[in-house]
Amino acid sequence: MADTGWPGCSKSLKGVILDMCGVLYESGEGDGVAIPGSIEAVKKLKASDLQLRFCTNETQATREKFVAKLQRLGFDISVSEVFSPAPAAVAVLKERALRPHLLVYDGLLPEFDSVDKTNPNCVVIGDAAEQFSYQNLNEAFSVLIGMENPMLFSLGQGRYYKETDGLKLDVGVYMKALEYACDLKAEVVGKPSPTFFQSVLNDMGLQPHEALMIGDDLVNDVGGAQHCGMKGVQVRTGKYRPSDERNSTVMADGTVDNLAQAVDMILNQRH
Amino acid sequence: MTAVLVSVTSKVAAAGGRTELLKTKTYLYTSEEENVNRKQEKHLLLLLRKVSSMAGRRTLKAVLIDLSGTLHIEDAAVPGAQDALNRLRQASVAVKFVTNTTKESKRSLLERLQRLNFDLQEKEIFTSLSAARSLLEQKQHRPLLLVEDSALEDFTGIDTSEPNAVVIGLAPNHFNYPTLNKAFRMILDGAPLIAIHKARYYKRKDGLALGPGPFVTGLEYATDCKATVVGKPEQTFFTQALSDLGCSPNEAVMIGDDARDDVGGAQNAGMMGILVRTGKYREGDENKINPPPHLTCDSFPKAVEHILKNLL
């Protein structure tokens, strides 16, 4: 099959995967703000014959909570359509009989209710924001440095994300900090881990070349998707920076102003 | 055959005012008229080079001594360290105290060590804060100083209004989310990141605690920029520390508890390194550097014993 670039590839697409923060909405005070055109864009995708899933590295709240937030903002979205790192991490922990020391935002803790956290033999870090205090980090460090085979799981590896009041450090920064301190390599659960993307594709019953990822994070959304064989398109909202279009490692299949424009281009190809 | 052995060690002033020591070159000059047997000449040259390099390991002129973890652990001196230092002073070697400790100014370091009965003077102390200050002055940066309050004293006189550079030392109070975010945004806007050092962790009474290294690494990742590191194990730190002692690295030995930053760094700069099993030392650390330490021993007094017996 001939490999057509963007937007021509939209003709043979069977599914679309959307990043959430920076594509659907910008986070900030309270619920944050829906990005203009995004609510309509999601409606159009759902009305089409394309399959749709949401893939996020959001780890400050449980899926139920942040889906409820998006519904309040006006989005047509349900929990079963959303893939996030915490449930994936819980599955990994249970599979490998691991008991975690958690350094995550308070709002995420309920996702780990069913996990045995006594006598931890690994550390899990998520986007803890203000809870990335020196004391909390030191506690996580102490657990790791005391282990013979230290294991660190990082829910995503993002460098920063955008909130309404500016860019903020993401979990990847603290993952690198602990990796350096303990001389170890973390295991990333969530984007851009291929296992994570594969679990979404499996749920859709699609092959990578039949799906397209749209995100604001060039490395973790677009690069991660491309690495799995999907096409990846970057939006100029969220954490996008003009220098992304000159990045030497990842070249997006396409760069669009926002989700609304991406969806219009996709649907135009399919008439 | 007339042969003249000329050994040349030359210094070249490089950009930025640093001097680099070039390798010792050995030249063999033979008289032109004579019919020189190339094989003989080569053999003689190799022999002369070997003799010259053995002579290059000259007698010890200076001992650099790490402080935290080597001479003392927080407010307790390493047993026997004071006497060992006195014995070292009786030999004719210069002594300098080098430290990456950034929580304290030179004056407060001096006071603590004197309280523990160590015999030393303020001018013998060389810290990475000193190294950072001279870099700031050189480049005329206005820094956001993420250093402990007690270390600010070593930066008096430096303009910190409208900062255009980020300086990170060991400052647990500043390693909180809001402050690191502020530093992050400054660096994204072009401010250089200066790290006083990149120690991974240090020893506190209650165990090991995160040093500035992890936070500097995190910010480098976040901004895709590289920090300028001025403390151990950077080569310049060691050569700067020796510069006013009038000796070259191969005439000096470093004693410390950090395999990578103290011993590895010193040996990379051409010094000998002695690793002590106190402070942050952990079993097997000596295997983590290449080449391994000249010596690994139990503590500073044992290191001094070795120096007095074998290196002078």
XYZ file of C-alpha atoms in Angstrom:
583
model
C 0.000 0.000 0.000
C 1.412 3.369 -0.970
C 2.256 5.550 1.988
C 0.484 8.888 1.558
C 1.446 11.768 3.775
C -0.806 14.133 5.671
C -3.550 15.007 4.948
C -4.012 12.490 2.116
C -3.541 9.597 4.530
C -6.881 10.537 6.072
C -8.648 8.729 3.234
C -7.564 5.322 4.503
C -7.846 6.068 8.224
C -10.073 3.960 10.455
C -9.418 5.604 13.807
C -8.234 8.770 15.515
C -6.580 9.061 18.913
C -6.697 12.429 20.628
C -4.466 13.796 23.328
C -6.541 15.752 25.817
C -4.759 18.558 27.664
C -3.562 21.105 25.102
C -5.802 19.671 22.366
C -9.299 19.643 23.888
C -8.713 22.155 26.680
C -6.071 24.228 28.473
C -5.826 23.445 32.184
C -5.684 26.148 34.816
C -7.937 27.716 37.423
C -10.888 25.480 38.249
C -11.853 23.312 35.288
C -9.644 25.145 32.830
C -10.871 26.371 29.468
C -12.062 24.506 26.366
C -9.947 25.322 23.312
C -12.144 27.106 20.742
C -13.549 24.665 18.195
C -12.529 21.522 20.058
C -15.968 20.574 21.426
C -17.442 20.829 17.921
C -14.492 18.905 16.460
C -15.067 15.952 18.802
C -18.782 15.941 17.877
C -17.882 15.832 14.168
C -15.480 12.921 14.702
C -18.091 10.962 16.627
C -20.631 11.579 13.860
C -18.206 10.211 11.271
C -17.369 6.558 10.620
C -13.986 6.894 12.351
C -13.285 5.217 15.686
C -12.275 7.618 18.434
C -10.245 7.231 21.628
C -8.642 9.682 24.049
C -5.129 9.124 25.251
C -3.777 11.231 28.050
C -0.863 11.361 30.475
C -3.059 13.260 32.914
C -2.136 12.032 36.382
C -3.426 14.676 38.747
C -6.903 13.165 38.940
C -8.690 9.857 38.463
C -10.237 9.159 35.045
C -13.717 9.555 36.493
C -12.874 13.010 37.872
C -11.253 14.475 34.801
C -13.803 12.997 32.391
C -16.478 14.638 34.572
C -14.511 17.907 34.249
C -14.471 17.640 30.465
C -18.166 16.865 30.409
C -18.738 20.033 32.454
C -16.776 21.956 29.834
C -19.182 20.599 27.202
C -17.323 17.617 25.736
C -19.093 14.430 24.658
C -16.750 11.905 26.265
C -16.976 8.823 28.502
C -14.535 6.980 30.778
C -14.420 3.861 28.590
C -13.010 5.943 25.719
C -10.141 7.324 27.838
C -6.702 5.763 28.299
C -4.473 7.119 31.048
C -1.291 5.891 32.771
C -2.578 5.122 36.266
C -4.822 2.157 35.352
C -2.048 0.867 33.073
C 0.444 1.149 35.949
C -1.889 -0.651 38.353
C -2.101 -3.529 35.857
C 1.700 -3.709 35.605
C 2.154 -3.612 39.389
C -0.342 -6.425 39.918
C 1.118 -8.495 37.076
C 4.590 -8.300 38.624
C 3.521 -8.482 42.293
C 5.007 -5.055 43.056
C 4.124 -2.872 46.029
C 4.608 0.837 45.302
C 5.736 3.864 47.252
C 3.618 6.527 45.572
C 4.732 10.074 44.774
C 1.623 11.242 42.977
C -0.903 14.041 43.256
C -3.439 13.394 46.054
C -6.246 13.345 43.491
C -4.748 10.283 41.811
C -4.517 8.098 44.921
C -7.962 6.461 44.485
C -6.703 4.813 41.258
C -4.310 2.825 43.481
C -6.852 1.798 46.145
C -6.762 -1.843 45.131
C -2.955 -2.039 45.245
C -1.001 -3.315 48.257
C 1.219 -0.395 49.336
C 2.773 -1.926 52.444
C 6.513 -2.564 52.533
C 7.135 -0.942 49.140
C 9.525 -2.585 46.683
C 9.248 0.051 43.950
C 8.446 3.729 43.479
C 5.772 5.208 41.213
C 5.862 8.898 40.317
C 3.145 10.877 38.557
C 2.533 14.563 37.889
C 2.577 15.618 41.522
C 2.942 19.369 40.838
C 3.269 21.269 44.156
C 3.571 17.941 45.908
C 7.015 17.609 44.320
C 8.444 19.070 47.494
C 12.050 18.382 48.489
C 10.789 16.278 51.380
C 8.530 14.099 49.236
C 11.239 13.616 46.630
C 13.736 12.704 49.325
C 11.348 10.092 50.676
C 11.018 8.518 47.251
C 14.802 8.695 46.847
C 15.346 6.984 50.228
C 13.088 4.102 49.229
C 14.987 3.645 45.961
C 18.518 3.997 47.346
C 17.701 1.408 50.019
C 16.692 -1.255 47.472
C 19.066 -3.790 46.010
C 17.299 -3.630 42.631
C 15.658 -0.222 42.641
C 12.597 0.094 40.393
C 11.086 3.381 39.358
C 7.914 3.712 37.305
C 7.149 7.079 35.804
C 3.638 7.869 34.647
C 4.741 9.583 31.459
C 8.017 11.429 30.871
C 6.792 14.867 29.771
C 9.101 17.840 30.252
C 6.438 20.479 30.824
C 2.817 21.294 30.146
C 0.888 24.471 29.714
C -1.503 25.892 32.222
C -3.349 29.180 31.810
C -0.676 30.960 33.833
C 2.315 29.588 31.977
C 4.480 26.497 31.446
C 5.000 24.127 34.351
C 7.454 21.303 35.021
C 6.071 17.827 34.310
C 6.798 14.385 35.770
C 9.642 13.645 33.313
C 11.818 16.271 35.004
C 11.512 14.524 38.346
C 11.941 11.127 36.724
C 15.283 12.319 35.327
C 16.197 13.748 38.739
C 15.641 10.410 40.484
C 17.329 8.485 37.651
C 20.420 10.661 38.112
C 20.350 10.436 41.897
C 20.048 6.642 41.958
C 21.892 5.819 38.740
C 18.966 3.856 37.343
C 16.586 3.942 34.374
C 12.879 4.418 34.983
C 10.177 2.441 33.231
C 7.701 4.775 31.571
C 4.010 3.878 31.763
C 1.868 6.033 29.498
C 2.878 8.024 26.407
C 5.268 7.513 24.656
C 5.623 3.874 25.744
C 4.747 1.621 22.764
C 2.895 -0.754 25.120
C 0.580 2.097 26.034
C -0.242 3.039 22.453
C -0.658 -0.622 21.560
C -3.249 -1.085 24.301
C -5.306 1.716 22.731
C -4.980 0.219 19.241
C -5.955 -3.197 20.600
C -9.053 -1.709 22.142
C -9.948 -0.200 18.742
C -9.090 -3.441 16.920
C -6.872 -1.490 14.524
C -3.407 -1.786 13.006
C -1.062 1.174 13.603
C -1.189 2.381 10.005
C -4.968 2.688 10.274
C -4.779 5.236 13.099
C -3.732 8.864 13.509
C -2.632 10.578 16.758
C -3.237 14.287 17.326
C -1.364 15.969 20.186
C 0.456 19.085 21.421
C 3.571 17.302 22.688
C 5.915 16.712 19.754
C 8.028 14.023 21.409
C 5.539 12.143 23.566
C 2.364 12.395 21.445
C 3.584 12.673 17.852
C 6.979 10.969 18.185
C 5.574 8.215 20.364
C 2.759 7.487 17.894
C 5.090 7.507 14.885
C 7.404 5.113 16.672
C 4.491 2.639 16.768
C 3.682 2.999 13.103
C 0.900 5.554 13.378
C 0.818 8.968 11.764
C 1.200 11.900 14.167
C -0.049 15.459 13.807
C 0.878 18.347 16.132
C -1.471 21.183 17.070
C -0.258 24.710 17.743
C -2.177 24.923 21.015
C -1.176 23.765 24.496
C 2.523 23.328 25.077
C 3.441 23.765 21.400
C 6.414 26.083 20.787
C 7.545 27.364 17.355
C 10.905 25.645 17.838
C 9.021 22.304 17.698
C 8.736 22.769 13.926
C 12.553 22.777 13.728
C 13.102 19.790 15.989
C 15.916 17.549 14.818
C 14.573 14.268 16.217
C 10.859 14.298 15.499
C 9.154 15.593 12.391
C 5.363 15.664 12.648
C 3.443 14.307 9.654
C 1.517 17.549 9.827
C 1.216 20.699 11.945
C -2.160 22.401 12.289
C -3.428 25.412 14.203
C -5.797 23.434 16.411
C -7.982 20.347 16.651
C -10.822 22.000 14.730
C -8.567 22.533 11.720
C -7.192 18.986 11.921
C -10.665 17.452 11.981
C -11.892 19.584 9.067
C -8.880 18.498 7.019
C -9.451 14.833 7.869
C -13.155 14.889 7.040
C -12.573 16.836 3.813
C -10.370 14.009 2.561
C -13.091 11.467 3.225
C -15.971 12.988 1.211
C 76.010 9.672 17.740
C 75.446 12.813 19.676
C 72.040 12.859 21.241
C 70.419 15.707 23.112
C 67.362 15.109 25.169
C 65.082 18.085 25.389
C 62.011 17.886 27.516
C 59.450 20.585 26.913
C 56.425 21.338 28.978
C 54.608 24.286 27.563
C 51.638 26.313 28.721
C 49.265 27.891 26.293
C 46.840 30.630 27.232
C 43.453 29.529 25.949
C 40.348 31.624 25.451
C 38.760 32.858 28.652
C 42.049 33.197 30.482
C 42.446 29.550 31.446
C 45.834 27.952 30.945
C 46.116 24.401 29.771
C 49.077 22.221 30.514
C 50.242 20.450 27.374
C 51.798 17.032 27.505
C 55.507 16.817 28.148
C 57.194 16.358 24.804
C 60.504 14.657 24.507
C 62.679 15.406 21.543
C 65.741 13.544 20.428
C 68.177 15.656 18.462
C 70.916 13.951 16.588
C 73.798 15.481 14.758
C 72.965 15.743 11.057
C 76.270 14.557 9.574
C 76.253 11.200 11.279
C 74.757 8.247 9.559
C 72.022 7.510 12.038
C 70.647 4.049 12.280
C 66.890 4.668 12.361
C 66.247 1.582 14.471
C 68.806 2.618 17.092
C 67.407 6.128 17.190
C 63.884 4.873 17.743
C 65.014 2.526 20.501
C 66.935 5.280 22.262
C 64.021 7.654 21.959
C 61.625 5.163 23.563
C 64.071 4.557 26.409
C 64.544 8.249 27.002
C 60.783 8.848 26.974
C 60.282 6.134 29.581
C 62.945 7.660 31.863
C 61.469 11.100 31.352
C 57.930 9.996 32.257
C 59.118 8.217 35.391
C 60.896 11.371 36.426
C 57.617 13.219 35.694
C 55.993 11.723 38.807
C 57.831 14.180 41.002
C 57.656 14.408 44.799
C 54.408 15.427 46.353
C 54.020 19.161 46.858
C 50.356 19.543 47.766
C 47.493 17.701 49.376
C 43.905 18.682 48.637
C 41.505 17.570 51.328
C 37.749 17.264 51.044
C 35.830 18.464 54.113
C 32.331 17.014 54.611
C 32.560 13.241 54.903
C 36.355 13.203 54.984
C 37.458 15.392 57.897
C 34.082 15.597 59.586
C 30.470 14.443 59.333
C 28.165 17.351 60.207
C 29.265 18.418 63.699
C 31.492 15.467 64.528
C 35.143 15.172 63.507
C 36.372 11.893 62.001
C 38.288 10.261 64.888
C 42.018 11.042 64.746
C 41.631 13.523 61.898
C 42.938 16.560 63.800
C 46.190 14.798 64.734
C 46.582 13.406 61.232
C 46.273 16.920 59.791
C 48.937 18.201 62.194
C 51.295 15.385 61.193
C 50.703 16.255 57.535
C 51.514 19.902 58.187
C 54.857 18.895 59.685
C 55.871 17.410 56.347
C 56.761 19.999 53.708
C 53.562 19.872 51.679
C 51.022 22.617 51.033
C 47.538 21.809 52.208
C 44.270 23.089 50.817
C 40.730 22.320 51.823
C 38.462 21.940 48.853
C 34.775 21.496 49.088
C 31.576 21.473 47.079
C 29.678 22.327 50.244
C 27.426 25.176 49.225
C 25.321 25.567 52.326
C 27.971 27.478 54.185
C 30.211 30.449 53.510
C 34.000 30.127 53.910
C 33.808 31.904 57.228
C 31.221 29.559 58.709
C 33.121 26.501 57.384
C 36.229 27.832 59.082
C 34.411 28.418 62.368
C 32.935 24.931 62.424
C 36.284 23.275 61.677
C 38.074 25.366 64.293
C 35.397 24.406 66.840
C 36.275 20.787 66.049
C 39.937 21.594 66.810
C 41.229 21.523 63.243
C 44.187 23.788 62.547
C 43.513 25.797 59.356
C 43.134 29.312 57.933
C 40.378 30.832 55.830
C 42.677 31.368 52.847
C 43.337 27.606 52.705
C 39.694 26.960 51.955
C 38.596 26.813 48.311
C 34.929 26.224 47.651
C 32.815 25.786 44.583
C 31.025 28.958 45.693
C 34.341 30.779 45.127
C 34.501 29.207 41.694
C 30.905 30.259 40.905
C 31.439 33.834 42.027
C 34.431 34.313 39.767
C 32.451 32.959 36.808
C 29.589 35.382 37.507
C 32.005 38.312 37.717
C 33.772 37.239 34.567
C 30.545 37.080 32.527
C 28.796 39.929 34.357
C 25.670 37.850 35.033
C 22.976 38.907 37.483
C 22.040 35.677 39.222
C 18.917 34.140 40.688
C 20.780 32.519 43.571
C 19.247 29.208 44.575
C 21.704 28.707 47.401
C 21.278 28.385 51.148
C 20.949 31.707 53.003
C 24.159 30.930 54.861
C 26.059 30.794 51.554
C 24.784 34.152 50.273
C 27.592 35.843 52.180
C 30.086 34.631 49.559
C 28.131 36.517 46.893
C 27.959 39.928 48.568
C 28.496 42.684 46.083
C 27.008 40.800 43.132
C 23.997 42.523 41.580
C 20.954 40.249 41.822
C 18.318 42.644 40.499
C 16.429 41.530 37.353
C 18.317 38.216 37.259
C 19.486 36.870 33.898
C 21.220 33.718 35.089
C 20.286 30.840 37.372
C 22.789 29.585 39.958
C 21.973 26.345 41.720
C 23.713 25.061 44.830
C 22.636 22.713 47.588
C 19.475 24.489 48.640
C 16.714 22.156 49.840
C 14.632 25.195 50.794
C 14.595 26.340 47.186
C 13.997 22.947 45.567
C 10.245 23.380 45.733
C 7.895 23.366 42.792
C 7.212 27.125 42.515
C 10.906 28.094 42.671
C 12.026 25.428 40.205
C 9.264 26.533 37.835
C 10.572 30.094 38.049
C 14.104 28.931 37.247
C 12.748 26.755 34.413
C 10.964 29.670 32.751
C 14.060 31.890 33.032
C 16.230 29.261 31.365
C 13.679 28.769 28.578
C 13.951 32.514 28.016
C 17.698 32.231 27.586
C 19.187 32.551 31.061
C 22.321 30.370 31.485
C 22.162 27.641 34.100
C 25.184 27.520 36.410
C 25.526 24.580 38.744
C 27.844 24.961 41.697
C 28.162 21.210 41.533
C 26.114 18.181 40.533
C 26.453 15.938 43.572
C 23.808 13.213 43.447
C 23.361 13.074 47.196
C 25.071 13.922 50.467
C 25.156 12.417 53.939
C 22.963 13.854 56.662
C 22.618 12.556 60.212
C 19.397 10.798 59.189
C 20.808 9.168 56.057
C 21.423 10.169 52.441
C 19.625 13.182 50.978
C 19.255 14.537 47.428
C 21.983 16.930 46.289
C 21.642 19.623 43.622
C 22.671 17.244 40.812
C 19.240 15.656 40.360
C 17.547 19.068 40.153
C 20.097 20.441 37.704
C 19.667 17.298 35.565
C 15.890 17.740 35.690
C 16.137 21.366 34.531
C 18.584 20.417 31.767
C 16.009 17.872 30.551
C 13.137 20.334 30.843
C 14.889 23.073 28.865
C 17.142 21.005 26.601
C 20.113 23.076 27.823
C 23.391 22.083 29.442
C 24.443 23.549 32.767
C 27.911 25.000 33.316
C 29.279 23.154 36.325
C 31.927 24.939 38.359
C 32.496 22.546 41.244
C 34.017 19.093 41.608
C 34.588 16.989 39.549
C 35.281 19.637 36.873
C 38.952 19.829 35.923
C 39.051 23.622 36.280
C 38.014 23.333 39.900
C 41.120 21.302 40.750
C 43.538 23.305 38.641
C 42.130 26.550 40.076
C 42.558 25.178 43.600
C 46.232 24.374 42.902
C 46.988 27.549 40.975
C 48.251 29.641 43.874
C 50.237 26.731 45.360
C 52.675 26.802 42.455
C 52.489 23.117 41.692
C 51.149 21.058 38.840
C 48.472 18.342 39.205
C 50.973 15.489 39.067
C 52.615 16.904 42.197
C 49.389 16.749 44.162
C 47.069 14.226 45.759
C 43.354 14.541 46.588
C 41.734 12.832 49.588
C 37.937 12.458 49.595
C 34.882 10.274 50.255
C 33.192 10.695 46.871
C 34.646 8.274 44.314
C 33.391 10.143 41.254
C 33.538 13.771 42.332
C 36.635 13.778 44.583
C 38.888 10.953 43.376
C 37.695 10.552 39.777
C 37.692 14.298 39.190
C 41.162 14.790 40.687
C 42.657 11.897 38.734
C 41.153 13.243 35.503
C 42.930 16.509 36.241
C 46.249 14.637 36.551
C 46.384 14.261 40.325
C 46.498 11.104 42.430
C 43.346 10.258 44.339
C 42.816 8.573 47.703
C 39.311 7.339 48.513
C 38.295 7.155 52.178
C 35.576 4.878 53.507
C 33.804 7.517 55.560
C 30.966 9.939 54.841
C 28.994 9.081 51.718
C 31.273 6.183 50.740
C 29.368 2.995 49.915
C 30.736 -0.530 49.416
C 32.073 -0.941 45.893
C 32.415 2.772 45.052
C 36.097 2.232 44.166
C 34.993 0.063 41.247
C 32.859 2.795 39.764
C 35.736 4.907 38.439
C 38.360 4.206 35.825
C 41.244 4.279 36.585
C 40.531 3.115 40.139
C 41.752 5.209 43.092
C 45.494 5.252 43.732
C 44.447 4.017 47.191
C 41.232 3.169 49.029
C 41.561 3.267 52.804
C 39.450 3.429 55.933
C 39.749 7.101 56.803
C 41.681 10.356 56.575
C 44.275 9.370 59.249
C 45.053 6.213 57.249
C 45.394 8.312 54.074
C 47.882 10.625 55.796
C 49.838 7.604 57.069
C 50.114 6.346 53.480
C 51.241 9.733 52.180
C 53.898 10.184 54.884
C 55.200 6.656 54.348
C 55.044 6.319 50.567
C 54.606 9.570 48.690
C 57.110 11.966 50.185
